[in-house]
Short mmCIF file of C-alpha atoms in Angstrom, two decimals:
data_model
loop_
_atom_site.label_atom_id
_atom_site.label_comp_id
_atom_site.label_asym_id
_atom_site.label_seq_id
_atom_site.Cartn_x
_atom_site.Cartn_y
_atom_site.Cartn_z
CA MET A 257 -0.04 0.06 -0.14
CA THR A 258 1.38 3.38 -0.88
CA LEU A 259 1.69 6.41 1.56
CA LYS A 260 -1.24 8.39 -0.02
CA PRO A 261 -3.90 5.71 0.34
CA LEU A 262 -2.92 4.78 3.81
CA LYS A 263 -3.19 8.50 4.75
CA ASN A 264 -6.55 8.58 3.42
CA LEU A 265 -7.70 5.68 5.38
CA LEU A 266 -6.45 6.98 8.66
CA ILE A 267 -8.48 10.29 7.98
CA ILE A 268 -11.56 8.29 7.45
CA ILE A 269 -10.90 5.98 10.73
CA ILE A 270 -10.45 9.22 12.67
CA SER A 271 -13.51 11.24 11.41
CA SER A 272 -15.62 8.38 12.08
CA LEU A 273 -14.33 8.22 15.68
CA ILE A 274 -14.95 11.88 16.08
CA VAL A 275 -18.57 11.71 14.93
CA SER A 276 -19.31 8.67 17.20
CA PHE A 277 -17.54 10.58 20.16
CA VAL A 278 -19.59 13.68 19.59
CA SER A 279 -22.79 11.73 19.10
CA CYS A 280 -22.49 9.90 22.48
CA LYS A 281 -21.56 13.37 24.20
CA GLN A 282 -24.50 15.00 22.85
CA LYS A 283 -26.80 12.09 24.17
CA ALA A 284 -25.15 12.13 27.47
CA ASP A 285 -25.66 15.87 27.74
CA ASN A 286 -29.36 15.68 26.82
CA ASN A 287 -29.67 13.13 29.61
CA GLN A 288 -28.13 15.32 31.91
CA LEU A 289 -30.26 18.04 31.11
CA ASN A 290 -33.36 15.85 31.75
CA PRO A 291 -32.17 12.91 33.78
CA GLU A 292 -35.80 12.02 34.89
CA LYS A 293 -37.09 11.69 31.41
CA ALA A 294 -33.87 9.70 30.44
CA THR A 295 -34.37 7.23 33.18
CA SER A 296 -37.84 6.83 32.28
CA GLU A 297 -37.21 6.05 28.55
CA ASN A 298 -34.48 3.55 29.43
CA SER A 299 -36.36 2.00 32.40
CA GLN A 300 -39.62 1.33 30.46
CA ASP A 301 -37.88 -0.54 27.53
CA SER A 302 -38.48 -4.06 29.57
CA LEU A 303 -41.83 -3.39 31.00
CA PHE A 304 -45.02 -5.12 29.84
CA PHE A 305 -46.80 -1.64 30.00
CA LYS A 306 -46.44 1.81 29.06
CA LEU A 307 -46.80 5.00 31.24
CA SER A 308 -49.29 7.82 31.03
CA LEU A 309 -50.13 10.63 33.13
CA ALA A 310 -53.87 11.55 34.14
CA GLU A 311 -54.29 15.09 34.30
CA TRP A 312 -56.48 14.67 37.31
CA SER A 313 -52.80 14.48 39.13
CA LEU A 314 -52.46 18.24 38.43
CA HIS A 315 -56.21 19.20 39.32
CA THR A 316 -54.90 21.24 42.24
CA GLN A 317 -52.46 23.42 40.31
CA ILE A 318 -55.02 23.66 37.45
CA GLU A 319 -57.78 24.87 39.72
CA GLU A 320 -55.57 27.42 41.55
CA GLY A 321 -54.37 28.94 38.43
CA GLU A 322 -50.87 27.53 38.67
CA LEU A 323 -50.96 25.40 35.54
CA ASN A 324 -52.65 26.08 32.47
CA PRO A 325 -54.46 22.96 31.09
CA MET A 326 -53.38 23.86 27.67
CA ASP A 327 -49.68 23.19 28.89
CA PHE A 328 -50.71 19.42 30.02
CA ALA A 329 -48.41 18.03 27.39
CA GLU A 330 -45.53 20.02 27.88
CA LYS A 331 -45.69 19.21 31.65
CA ALA A 332 -46.24 15.57 31.24
CA SER A 333 -43.08 15.44 28.91
CA GLU A 334 -40.98 17.29 31.35
CA LEU A 335 -42.04 14.59 34.04
CA GLY A 336 -40.84 11.93 31.54
CA PHE A 337 -44.24 10.28 30.37
CA GLU A 338 -45.09 8.85 27.12
CA GLY A 339 -48.71 9.04 27.21
CA ILE A 340 -51.32 11.62 28.52
CA GLU A 341 -55.03 11.17 29.64
CA TYR A 342 -57.27 14.32 29.52
CA VAL A 343 -59.80 15.77 31.98
CA THR A 344 -62.51 17.45 29.76
CA SER A 345 -63.99 19.44 32.83
CA PHE A 346 -60.61 21.38 32.87
CA TYR A 347 -61.63 22.62 29.10
CA ALA A 348 -65.63 22.49 29.11
CA ASP A 349 -66.14 25.53 30.92
CA SER A 350 -64.20 27.97 28.50
CA ILE A 351 -66.04 26.21 25.63
CA LYS A 352 -69.33 26.98 27.17
CA LYS A 353 -68.73 30.27 27.92
CA ALA A 354 -67.72 31.25 24.28
CA GLU A 355 -69.66 32.92 21.82
CA ASP A 356 -69.20 30.06 19.29
CA PRO A 357 -68.80 26.94 21.64
CA GLU A 358 -68.16 24.72 18.31
CA ALA A 359 -65.48 27.02 17.16
CA ARG A 360 -63.98 27.50 20.46
CA MET A 361 -63.76 23.75 20.90
CA GLN A 362 -61.90 23.21 17.55
CA ALA A 363 -59.56 25.75 18.21
CA MET A 364 -58.71 24.17 21.65
CA LEU A 365 -58.41 20.87 20.23
CA LYS A 366 -56.37 22.12 17.42
CA LYS A 367 -53.91 23.65 20.03
CA LEU A 368 -54.07 20.51 22.19
CA LYS A 369 -52.95 18.24 19.63
CA SER A 370 -50.29 20.62 18.06
CA SER A 371 -48.96 20.58 21.72
CA SER A 372 -48.96 16.72 22.01
CA GLU A 373 -47.20 16.45 18.68
CA LYS A 374 -44.53 19.03 19.53
CA PHE A 375 -43.81 17.51 22.87
CA GLY A 376 -43.89 13.93 21.48
CA VAL A 377 -46.63 12.39 23.98
CA THR A 378 -49.42 10.13 22.76
CA ASN A 379 -53.01 11.24 23.51
CA VAL A 380 -54.46 8.19 25.07
CA LEU A 381 -57.96 8.99 26.48
CA LEU A 382 -60.50 11.64 27.57
CA MET A 383 -62.18 11.34 30.78
CA ILE A 384 -65.44 12.74 30.83
CA ASP A 385 -67.20 14.63 33.82
CA GLY A 386 -70.26 16.86 34.12
CA GLU A 387 -72.02 15.81 31.08
CA GLY A 388 -75.02 14.11 32.52
CA ASP A 389 -75.86 10.75 34.57
CA LEU A 390 -75.68 7.74 31.92
CA ALA A 391 -77.57 5.47 34.44
CA VAL A 392 -80.37 7.74 35.27
CA SER A 393 -83.88 6.18 34.97
CA ASP A 394 -85.48 8.98 33.36
CA SER A 395 -85.08 8.08 29.55
CA ILE A 396 -85.23 11.63 28.29
CA GLU A 397 -82.33 12.72 30.83
CA ARG A 398 -80.36 9.62 29.90
CA ASN A 399 -80.64 10.08 26.30
CA LYS A 400 -79.47 13.70 26.78
CA ALA A 401 -76.61 12.73 28.72
CA VAL A 402 -75.68 10.39 25.75
CA GLU A 403 -75.94 13.21 23.28
CA ASN A 404 -73.64 15.41 25.63
CA HIS A 405 -71.04 12.81 25.43
CA LYS A 406 -70.96 12.47 21.78
CA LYS A 407 -68.94 15.67 21.28
CA TRP A 408 -66.26 14.37 23.19
CA VAL A 409 -65.99 11.03 21.18
CA ASP A 410 -65.52 13.29 18.33
CA ALA A 411 -62.75 15.00 20.20
CA ALA A 412 -61.08 12.01 20.94
CA ASN A 413 -61.13 10.82 17.41
CA TYR A 414 -59.61 14.06 16.33
CA LEU A 415 -56.81 13.97 18.88
CA GLY A 416 -56.09 10.41 18.16
CA CYS A 417 -57.12 8.92 21.62
CA HIS A 418 -58.14 5.37 21.80
CA SER A 419 -60.79 5.79 24.47
CA ILE A 420 -63.11 8.09 26.22
CA ARG A 421 -63.90 7.40 30.00
CA VAL A 422 -67.43 7.91 31.40
CA ASN A 423 -69.28 7.45 34.78
CA LEU A 424 -72.29 5.35 35.24
CA PHE A 425 -74.04 7.41 38.01
CA GLY A 426 -77.83 7.47 38.27
CA SER A 427 -80.23 5.01 39.66
CA ASN A 428 -78.99 3.32 43.28
CA ASP A 429 -81.24 0.16 42.40
CA PRO A 430 -79.16 -2.43 41.03
CA GLU A 431 -81.39 -3.85 38.38
CA GLU A 432 -82.42 -0.35 37.25
CA TRP A 433 -78.88 0.75 37.18
CA LYS A 434 -77.97 -2.19 35.18
CA ALA A 435 -80.59 -1.61 32.67
CA ASN A 436 -80.20 2.06 32.42
CA SER A 437 -76.24 1.59 32.01
CA ALA A 438 -76.60 -1.11 29.18
CA ASP A 439 -79.10 1.51 27.24
CA ALA A 440 -76.72 4.40 27.50
CA LEU A 441 -73.55 2.34 26.89
CA ALA A 442 -75.09 0.66 23.85
CA LYS A 443 -75.98 3.95 22.33
CA LEU A 444 -72.97 5.86 22.87
CA SER A 445 -70.60 2.87 22.05
CA LYS A 446 -72.54 2.45 18.60
CA TYR A 447 -71.76 6.21 17.81
CA ALA A 448 -68.18 5.83 18.95
CA ALA A 449 -67.40 2.47 17.00
CA GLY A 450 -67.90 4.73 13.71
CA ARG A 451 -65.23 7.23 14.81
CA ASN A 452 -62.81 4.21 16.16
CA VAL A 453 -63.34 5.17 19.70
CA ASN A 454 -63.77 2.77 22.77
CA VAL A 455 -66.16 3.75 25.59
CA LEU A 456 -64.87 2.73 28.92
CA VAL A 457 -66.37 2.64 32.29
CA GLU A 458 -64.44 3.46 35.45
CA ASN A 459 -65.08 2.12 38.81
CA HIS A 460 -65.65 5.61 40.11
CA GLY A 461 -68.29 5.15 43.17
CA TYR A 462 -71.45 3.56 44.29
CA LEU A 463 -72.84 0.88 42.15
CA SER A 464 -70.20 1.35 39.25
CA SER A 465 -67.62 0.00 41.89
CA ASN A 466 -69.21 -2.90 42.23
CA ALA A 467 -67.21 -5.17 39.97
CA ASP A 468 -69.89 -7.94 39.69
CA LEU A 469 -72.59 -5.44 38.58
CA LEU A 470 -70.33 -3.83 36.18
CA VAL A 471 -69.19 -7.00 34.45
CA GLU A 472 -72.96 -7.96 34.04
CA VAL A 473 -73.36 -4.55 32.13
CA MET A 474 -70.36 -5.39 30.06
CA LYS A 475 -72.21 -8.69 29.10
CA MET A 476 -75.34 -7.08 28.56
CA VAL A 477 -73.78 -4.41 26.05
CA ASN A 478 -71.50 -7.06 24.30
CA MET A 479 -69.79 -4.70 22.09
CA GLU A 480 -66.16 -4.78 20.97
CA ASN A 481 -65.42 -1.01 21.83
CA CYS A 482 -67.34 -0.99 24.96
CA GLY A 483 -64.89 -1.83 28.12
CA THR A 484 -63.62 -0.97 31.54
CA LEU A 485 -60.90 1.17 32.92
CA PRO A 486 -60.09 -0.36 36.31
CA ASP A 487 -58.77 2.09 38.84
CA PHE A 488 -56.72 0.83 41.94
CA GLY A 489 -58.31 2.91 44.53
CA ASN A 490 -61.91 3.91 43.45
CA PHE A 491 -64.01 1.12 44.87
CA CYS A 492 -66.29 2.99 47.66
CA LEU A 493 -69.78 1.76 47.21
CA GLN A 494 -71.25 4.14 49.82
CA ARG A 495 -69.97 7.30 51.50
CA LYS A 496 -71.29 8.70 54.83
CA GLY A 497 -74.27 10.70 54.35
CA GLY A 498 -75.06 9.35 51.22
CA GLU A 499 -72.60 11.85 49.56
CA ARG A 500 -71.10 11.14 45.98
CA TRP A 501 -67.78 12.65 46.91
CA ASP A 502 -65.79 14.38 49.71
CA ALA A 503 -67.13 12.02 52.54
CA SER A 504 -65.66 9.25 54.21
CA CYS A 505 -66.13 5.71 52.71
CA ILE A 506 -68.18 3.29 54.97
CA GLU A 507 -68.33 0.55 52.56
CA GLU A 508 -65.86 -0.83 49.94
CA TYR A 509 -65.60 -3.33 47.45
CA PRO A 510 -62.35 -5.49 47.81
CA ARG A 511 -60.02 -3.80 45.41
CA TYR A 512 -57.80 -6.54 44.17
CA GLU A 513 -60.96 -8.84 43.54
CA GLY A 514 -62.44 -5.81 41.62
CA VAL A 515 -59.62 -5.20 39.36
CA LYS A 516 -59.33 -8.97 38.60
CA LYS A 517 -62.82 -9.00 37.65
CA MET A 518 -62.59 -6.02 35.42
CA MET A 519 -59.35 -6.99 33.67
CA PRO A 520 -61.04 -9.07 30.89
CA TYR A 521 -62.87 -5.97 29.64
CA ALA A 522 -60.05 -3.46 30.31
CA LYS A 523 -58.52 -1.31 27.58
CA ALA A 524 -57.14 1.34 29.90
CA VAL A 525 -55.85 1.08 33.43
CA SER A 526 -55.43 3.81 36.22
CA ALA A 527 -52.81 3.68 38.79
CA LYS A 528 -54.17 5.55 41.84
CA SER A 529 -52.04 6.62 44.51
CA TYR A 530 -52.41 8.80 47.93
CA THR A 531 -49.46 8.58 50.52
CA PHE A 532 -46.21 6.87 50.51
CA ASN A 533 -43.90 5.31 53.26
CA ASP A 534 -40.32 5.84 53.58
CA ASN A 535 -39.47 3.02 51.26
CA GLY A 536 -41.28 4.68 48.48
CA GLU A 537 -44.39 2.12 48.51
CA GLU A 538 -47.89 3.30 48.55
CA GLU A 539 -49.32 2.62 51.96
CA THR A 540 -52.75 1.54 50.95
CA ILE A 541 -52.50 -0.40 47.60
CA ASN A 542 -49.91 -3.20 46.82
CA TYR A 543 -48.48 -2.11 43.55
CA LYS A 544 -46.70 -5.39 42.69
CA LYS A 545 -49.96 -7.18 43.61
CA MET A 546 -51.94 -5.04 41.40
CA LEU A 547 -49.55 -5.31 38.52
CA ASN A 548 -49.38 -8.94 38.70
CA ILE A 549 -53.39 -9.12 38.35
CA ILE A 550 -53.00 -6.86 35.33
CA LYS A 551 -50.27 -8.95 33.66
CA ASP A 552 -52.07 -12.04 34.25
CA GLY A 553 -54.99 -10.40 32.61
CA GLY A 554 -53.10 -10.09 29.42
CA TYR A 555 -52.93 -6.33 29.45
CA ASN A 556 -49.96 -4.64 27.72
CA GLY A 557 -51.16 -1.05 27.17
CA PHE A 558 -50.93 2.37 29.06
CA ILE A 559 -51.25 2.46 32.92
CA GLY A 560 -52.15 6.00 34.03
CA VAL A 561 -50.61 7.72 37.14
CA GLU A 562 -53.20 9.21 39.16
CA PHE A 563 -51.95 10.82 42.19
CA GLU A 564 -54.46 12.18 44.54
CA GLY A 565 -52.49 12.72 47.93
CA THR A 566 -52.57 15.90 49.94
CA ASP A 567 -49.46 15.38 51.99
CA ILE A 568 -46.78 15.98 49.11
CA SER A 569 -46.64 18.26 46.11
CA PRO A 570 -48.53 16.76 43.03
CA GLU A 571 -45.11 16.41 41.16
CA GLU A 572 -43.48 14.83 44.04
CA GLY A 573 -46.51 12.49 44.22
CA ILE A 574 -46.51 11.86 40.46
CA LEU A 575 -42.88 10.72 40.10
CA LYS A 576 -43.25 8.78 43.49
CA THR A 577 -46.20 6.65 41.66
CA LYS A 578 -44.41 6.50 38.26
CA ASN A 579 -40.92 4.96 40.13
CA LEU A 580 -43.02 2.73 41.96
CA LEU A 581 -44.62 1.38 38.98
CA LEU A 582 -41.43 1.31 37.37
CA GLU A 583 -39.62 -0.71 40.26
CA ALA A 584 -42.53 -3.10 40.65
CA GLY A 585 -42.87 -3.75 36.79
CA LYS A 586 -39.15 -4.74 36.62
CA THR A 587 -39.97 -7.51 39.22
CA LEU A 588 -42.25 -9.11 36.77
#
């Protein structure tokens, strides 16, 4: 080999080494700037599930004006999440008060979609509240509630969400509740099927937290796009004074049994958390046991972090819940 070809070969080798070094350094620098996200991305590769953030985890900050719900995607990305779950009530008032509610909603959805794309997060689902009781016995009122939910089905389709989450409040008579629920869900699910959206029921209190009754409703509806969203914590069947919220629970359905019975119909899962011990474990819910139930149920989609504690900041609670899921998930 002559001197000139040898010199050219050495230049090529050295150039390749420099490019490789710069690329590795840039990646390391980016991870250093956002260590939480870097850890999350690396840690989730071997898990059977993906992580999303439920917007309700940030409800205190949103309600107190510390966080604009339009910035939810950015916040979730900063905290290292791959997916996001919206709460419609954070946007509904602004839409209703607008001179042109439909135009206002379209503009808002456009911004939310653009933001999710900008920050690289997946729009997973919409949690719908305040649009009427789907299990009420008055058929006119029930049908009105179904119609109220349809705009959010369209919104989910536009954003690319796979599902909406609904509540089944209304009658407190088990037989009436089942019939009412099946009627409303069938109508709403039929509409949603044409838009490639699932309609999911969360155990959210009273009869909806009775997994046996909820499974009966799923069988009555018997539609592919109608399913459940098991929540680790919402299994209160009755609260003091008959209150729906903000009162102590006096009767509860067994949570692990409830999640297990809901899993055959689950298309999303909510990891509720309240308070943690010094070892970073949730004090009221055995996360490893819950994840075992979820994995045994054949689920491999998003698990949404939903922190509801008050003794630490929302961000700290969110990250503790996320880390608990990551650590527990590694053992399965």
